[in-house]
Amino acid sequence: MDNQIETALCCSDSISQTSVTISDFSDEILLNILRFIPSHDLMLNVSQVCQKLRILCLDKSLRAHVHLHKEYTANDDAVKQLLRNFSSDIQTLNLSGCYWLAGSTVDQVTRCKALVSLDLSGCRLTSVRLSHLLTSLRSLRSLALDVCPGFDLHHLSAEGKSALARLQELKQTLLTPSYGVVPCCSALRRLHLYLEASEGWREAGGCAQLMVGQSSVPHYQNLRWFSARLAPGEVNRTLLALYLAVFSMRVPEGLMGLVLSVPGPAPPRPVAMMALMESMASTVGNTVSALQLPRTWLDGAILGRVLAHGCPTYLNVSRCSSPGFNPLHVLLSAGRDLTPLQSLNLRGCGRGPLAESCGKGEEEMDAESVKSLTECCPHLIHLNLSATHYHHALPAGQDGHLCGALGRLTSLCSLALPVCALAQSPPAPVNTQDSNTDHSSRSLLLGLKKSSRIGVPTYRTATEVTVGQGEERQDRGLCIQPLLQGCPYLVELELIGAGFSSAMPRNEPAIRKDPAACPWSYNVGDSELAALGGMKFLRKLTLAHLPGVLKGTGLIKLVQGCKDLCVLSLANLGSLKTMNYMQTLLEALSHCTQLRDLSRLEQPYFNANAAFFGALSQCHQLQRVCLVSRHGTFQPAAVVSFMLSCADVIMCHMFMGGTLVACKTLQKTLLESFSITRPALSVVIYPLMHEDLANVIRGMPLCHLDEITLFKSRVAEEPIKQ
């Protein structure tokens, strides 16, 4: 034994005396490491460290694909120098969301003669500038751009139009009613549309100019993929109808993906839709890879035609259930192999209205079908079951719970569930004299009552409970344990109360009344949050409408366990009359060392004071912050101090109380103080209840608006990238 110890000590001494430097790594290892470093950092910083790294940074594998999306420190000078030095080697250039770059910087892209794929979404691009770019980029096959007001296709040169005719993939974000460059793209195989035109164009008759003849009709004959995502509004629905009208003239053969995301009422279903579905399903050797249709367009016949020829990889039937049509039943009864299915969105898709009234039109989850689904689709990666109710029937035991079935999906990476799905038991009976009391009023008083009177215990550490109490708490967490054990690599989790609606609008005034919570969700509290700390690989977490959270002590245990948490969204936890988890939130933030996006902190009567911003300052990786609070307050000096402490913060959006003058004054102060050192800085501070808020929202960078400011369930919302 002594000899073993002596040998170990000798080995330890020899290791400590050996000097290992970065030059001792092989080139292959170093190149794999350098691939994770942004291109502008490689050129400006890493290449200056030593001769070895300078040589490696010249490797073509590091220069062929340049991605500057979300690289907020890439200023105009850095990008210009990058394009000058790397121009001959760049094949893929992604400037998506680089809204801060000047037009003169975008002009430098003409140097990259070998470009095959270019993404300029969010960049400043006029039709004249686009013409210059296309004239120089003769090898371009994939293009993404914004079509802004004033865009004129006639400004494109003949060489530019020829370059468009060679494109195989196009992504257009339409900020104005237009066909954009589609009429020139005769060889398109993939078309992605993002319709973001404001309602002001409807009043100006913006869509009327598109109905002028065949010269503006898009080319779809070679199309293999068509997707369109709409912002709310009649003008965007009309614009979509014009794009789809082409299908009535000629149905493309071999269309493999059709993804149409339409919020609110959908335009009338095109006459050619059935023929299109038949063509998609019947083409020899063709399997539909992705399908999403507006809720009024999809029925059992259409879905059955697609499934008859194979199961897609991505299927989104969000809120498509209706009397006589259950998409999940059609899927399971199709008699097809469902193992190809990797991403499934069943949001708001249940077996019918809930028996006990929690809210108007709310669906009850078809739990038995979901359990069958987990057996038929073992390779599911993304699954969305939100906007439904799941009430665990007792006695059923641990094996009968939904989480037990979900635990079989070992490949699951992202999951969205209703809050009530984690409730171990039904809500406590309400006294006869209180039977007419609405649950929303109970939630308002929740923070003023003792936990024993509500029946939702506060989570306590093991040292604070007796043996008997510890066993009881452990039993309450049993229902979620199969999920934690069966899906150890879960990266994204959403727990959203059925019927939850954020106070932050898109085109409407702010919501002044919070929806009632599901009675079962009152039994999901701090103990359940603490149990989520077992998800060691969790990087994105959304918690919304959890009235059973009392003091938020479970948040501390959660963030201590989820050390890699990068994106956190919290909305309406506990009482809505007072923020009773403020102290534990401050402590929890001190553990969020990897947090990059506080994508939402929404709570009525939230006080964004010096203590809060002091705790938030400990999140040194933080880049984006969004605060939403009806009747909330803020301390301007604390906000300025926070921005000084966190040098990487480039987005600060606050929609709270306060006067318009106070909000604009703080916004001006932040922009004047930090814009020079942070070129990507986006600051929007505005009263939540102000009537002009919708106009302010339209002026935000779309990347922040879609990813952060507007609340929505994001699991299985987008097809898997191929």
Short mmCIF file of N, CA and C in Angstrom, two decimals, residues 535-604:
data_model
loop_
_atom_site.label_atom_id
_atom_site.label_comp_id
_atom_site.label_asym_id
_atom_site.label_seq_id
_atom_site.Cartn_x
_atom_site.Cartn_y
_atom_site.Cartn_z
N MET A 535 -31.93 18.63 -13.99
CA MET A 535 -31.66 18.68 -15.43
C MET A 535 -30.32 19.39 -15.66
N LYS A 536 -29.25 18.63 -15.62
CA LYS A 536 -27.91 19.20 -15.61
C LYS A 536 -27.52 19.85 -16.93
N PHE A 537 -28.17 19.48 -18.03
CA PHE A 537 -27.81 20.02 -19.33
C PHE A 537 -28.76 21.12 -19.80
N LEU A 538 -29.68 21.55 -18.94
CA LEU A 538 -30.68 22.54 -19.32
C LEU A 538 -30.02 23.88 -19.63
N ARG A 539 -30.37 24.45 -20.78
CA ARG A 539 -29.81 25.74 -21.19
C ARG A 539 -30.89 26.82 -21.38
N LYS A 540 -32.13 26.41 -21.65
CA LYS A 540 -33.22 27.36 -21.85
C LYS A 540 -34.40 26.96 -20.97
N LEU A 541 -34.92 27.90 -20.20
CA LEU A 541 -36.02 27.59 -19.28
C LEU A 541 -37.05 28.71 -19.31
N THR A 542 -38.32 28.32 -19.46
CA THR A 542 -39.44 29.25 -19.40
C THR A 542 -40.43 28.78 -18.35
N LEU A 543 -40.74 29.64 -17.40
CA LEU A 543 -41.73 29.36 -16.36
C LEU A 543 -42.77 30.48 -16.42
N ALA A 544 -44.02 30.14 -16.72
CA ALA A 544 -45.05 31.16 -16.86
C ALA A 544 -46.35 30.70 -16.21
N HIS A 545 -46.91 31.57 -15.39
CA HIS A 545 -48.21 31.36 -14.77
C HIS A 545 -48.18 30.16 -13.82
N LEU A 546 -47.35 30.27 -12.79
CA LEU A 546 -47.27 29.26 -11.74
C LEU A 546 -47.77 29.89 -10.43
N PRO A 547 -49.07 29.88 -10.18
CA PRO A 547 -49.60 30.54 -8.98
C PRO A 547 -49.21 29.84 -7.69
N GLY A 548 -48.77 28.58 -7.77
CA GLY A 548 -48.42 27.84 -6.57
C GLY A 548 -47.06 28.17 -6.00
N VAL A 549 -46.28 28.99 -6.70
CA VAL A 549 -44.97 29.40 -6.18
C VAL A 549 -45.19 30.45 -5.11
N LEU A 550 -44.66 30.17 -3.90
CA LEU A 550 -44.87 31.11 -2.81
C LEU A 550 -43.69 32.07 -2.68
N LYS A 551 -42.61 31.60 -2.11
CA LYS A 551 -41.46 32.47 -1.90
C LYS A 551 -40.36 32.25 -2.92
N GLY A 552 -40.54 31.30 -3.83
CA GLY A 552 -39.56 31.09 -4.89
C GLY A 552 -38.29 30.40 -4.46
N THR A 553 -38.30 29.76 -3.29
CA THR A 553 -37.08 29.12 -2.80
C THR A 553 -36.62 27.99 -3.72
N GLY A 554 -37.54 27.39 -4.47
CA GLY A 554 -37.15 26.35 -5.40
C GLY A 554 -36.29 26.87 -6.55
N LEU A 555 -36.39 28.17 -6.86
CA LEU A 555 -35.58 28.74 -7.93
C LEU A 555 -34.10 28.62 -7.61
N ILE A 556 -33.74 28.78 -6.35
CA ILE A 556 -32.33 28.73 -5.96
C ILE A 556 -31.77 27.34 -6.24
N LYS A 557 -32.49 26.32 -5.80
CA LYS A 557 -32.04 24.94 -6.03
C LYS A 557 -31.99 24.64 -7.53
N LEU A 558 -32.93 25.20 -8.27
CA LEU A 558 -32.99 24.96 -9.71
C LEU A 558 -31.74 25.49 -10.41
N VAL A 559 -31.42 26.77 -10.17
CA VAL A 559 -30.28 27.36 -10.89
C VAL A 559 -28.95 26.82 -10.37
N GLN A 560 -28.91 26.35 -9.13
CA GLN A 560 -27.69 25.72 -8.64
C GLN A 560 -27.42 24.41 -9.36
N GLY A 561 -28.48 23.69 -9.73
CA GLY A 561 -28.31 22.44 -10.45
C GLY A 561 -28.09 22.64 -11.94
N CYS A 562 -28.77 23.64 -12.51
CA CYS A 562 -28.65 23.91 -13.96
C CYS A 562 -27.59 24.99 -14.17
N LYS A 563 -26.35 24.59 -14.09
CA LYS A 563 -25.24 25.55 -14.11
C LYS A 563 -25.01 26.14 -15.50
N ASP A 564 -25.51 25.49 -16.55
CA ASP A 564 -25.29 25.98 -17.91
C ASP A 564 -26.47 26.77 -18.45
N LEU A 565 -27.36 27.22 -17.58
CA LEU A 565 -28.55 27.95 -18.02
C LEU A 565 -28.14 29.25 -18.71
N CYS A 566 -28.57 29.39 -19.98
CA CYS A 566 -28.21 30.56 -20.78
C CYS A 566 -29.39 31.50 -21.02
N VAL A 567 -30.60 30.95 -21.08
CA VAL A 567 -31.80 31.74 -21.38
C VAL A 567 -32.84 31.45 -20.31
N LEU A 568 -33.33 32.50 -19.66
CA LEU A 568 -34.31 32.35 -18.57
C LEU A 568 -35.47 33.30 -18.80
N SER A 569 -36.68 32.75 -18.69
CA SER A 569 -37.89 33.55 -18.86
C SER A 569 -38.84 33.23 -17.71
N LEU A 570 -39.20 34.24 -16.94
CA LEU A 570 -40.10 34.08 -15.79
C LEU A 570 -41.28 35.03 -15.96
N ALA A 571 -42.50 34.51 -15.78
CA ALA A 571 -43.68 35.34 -15.95
C ALA A 571 -44.77 34.90 -14.98
N ASN A 572 -45.27 35.84 -14.21
CA ASN A 572 -46.42 35.63 -13.33
C ASN A 572 -46.25 34.41 -12.43
N LEU A 573 -45.23 34.45 -11.58
CA LEU A 573 -45.05 33.40 -10.59
C LEU A 573 -45.68 33.85 -9.28
N GLY A 574 -46.46 32.97 -8.67
CA GLY A 574 -47.06 33.28 -7.38
C GLY A 574 -48.11 34.36 -7.46
N SER A 575 -48.16 35.17 -6.42
CA SER A 575 -49.18 36.21 -6.32
C SER A 575 -49.01 37.26 -7.40
N LEU A 576 -50.13 37.78 -7.90
CA LEU A 576 -50.10 38.85 -8.88
C LEU A 576 -50.33 40.22 -8.25
N LYS A 577 -50.48 40.24 -6.92
CA LYS A 577 -50.67 41.51 -6.22
C LYS A 577 -49.37 42.01 -5.60
N THR A 578 -48.47 41.10 -5.36
CA THR A 578 -47.17 41.47 -4.80
C THR A 578 -46.15 40.45 -5.25
N MET A 579 -44.92 40.90 -5.49
CA MET A 579 -43.88 39.98 -5.95
C MET A 579 -43.22 39.37 -4.72
N ASN A 580 -43.77 38.21 -4.27
CA ASN A 580 -43.32 37.64 -3.01
C ASN A 580 -42.10 36.75 -3.14
N TYR A 581 -41.52 36.65 -4.34
CA TYR A 581 -40.31 35.84 -4.47
C TYR A 581 -39.09 36.71 -4.82
N MET A 582 -39.16 37.99 -4.51
CA MET A 582 -38.10 38.92 -4.89
C MET A 582 -36.76 38.56 -4.25
N GLN A 583 -36.76 38.26 -2.97
CA GLN A 583 -35.50 37.98 -2.28
C GLN A 583 -34.83 36.72 -2.82
N THR A 584 -35.60 35.68 -3.05
CA THR A 584 -35.00 34.46 -3.58
C THR A 584 -34.55 34.64 -5.03
N LEU A 585 -35.24 35.49 -5.78
CA LEU A 585 -34.81 35.78 -7.14
C LEU A 585 -33.44 36.44 -7.12
N LEU A 586 -33.23 37.36 -6.20
CA LEU A 586 -31.93 38.03 -6.11
C LEU A 586 -30.82 37.03 -5.81
N GLU A 587 -31.09 36.09 -4.94
CA GLU A 587 -30.08 35.07 -4.63
C GLU A 587 -29.88 34.13 -5.81
N ALA A 588 -30.97 33.79 -6.49
CA ALA A 588 -30.86 32.87 -7.63
C ALA A 588 -30.02 33.49 -8.75
N LEU A 589 -30.18 34.78 -8.98
CA LEU A 589 -29.43 35.43 -10.06
C LEU A 589 -27.92 35.36 -9.82
N SER A 590 -27.51 35.32 -8.58
CA SER A 590 -26.07 35.25 -8.28
C SER A 590 -25.46 33.93 -8.73
N HIS A 591 -26.29 32.91 -8.95
CA HIS A 591 -25.79 31.61 -9.40
C HIS A 591 -25.86 31.46 -10.92
N CYS A 592 -26.47 32.43 -11.62
CA CYS A 592 -26.65 32.32 -13.08
C CYS A 592 -25.42 32.89 -13.79
N THR A 593 -24.30 32.23 -13.62
CA THR A 593 -23.04 32.74 -14.16
C THR A 593 -22.95 32.65 -15.68
N GLN A 594 -23.76 31.77 -16.31
CA GLN A 594 -23.71 31.60 -17.76
C GLN A 594 -24.89 32.27 -18.47
N LEU A 595 -25.73 32.98 -17.73
CA LEU A 595 -26.95 33.55 -18.31
C LEU A 595 -26.61 34.63 -19.34
N ARG A 596 -27.15 34.46 -20.54
CA ARG A 596 -26.96 35.44 -21.62
C ARG A 596 -28.22 36.25 -21.90
N ASP A 597 -29.38 35.62 -21.78
CA ASP A 597 -30.65 36.31 -22.05
C ASP A 597 -31.59 36.15 -20.86
N LEU A 598 -31.91 37.25 -20.19
CA LEU A 598 -33.06 37.25 -19.30
C LEU A 598 -34.21 37.68 -20.19
N SER A 599 -34.70 36.69 -20.96
CA SER A 599 -35.60 37.01 -22.07
C SER A 599 -36.96 37.51 -21.59
N ARG A 600 -37.24 37.29 -20.32
CA ARG A 600 -38.48 37.86 -19.79
C ARG A 600 -38.47 37.78 -18.28
N LEU A 601 -38.77 38.90 -17.65
CA LEU A 601 -39.16 38.92 -16.25
C LEU A 601 -40.44 39.74 -16.21
N GLU A 602 -41.55 39.04 -16.16
CA GLU A 602 -42.86 39.69 -16.23
C GLU A 602 -43.62 39.43 -14.95
N GLN A 603 -43.98 40.49 -14.26
CA GLN A 603 -44.70 40.37 -13.00
C GLN A 603 -45.36 41.70 -12.68
N PRO A 604 -46.67 41.71 -12.41
CA PRO A 604 -47.30 42.97 -12.01
C PRO A 604 -46.67 43.50 -10.72
#
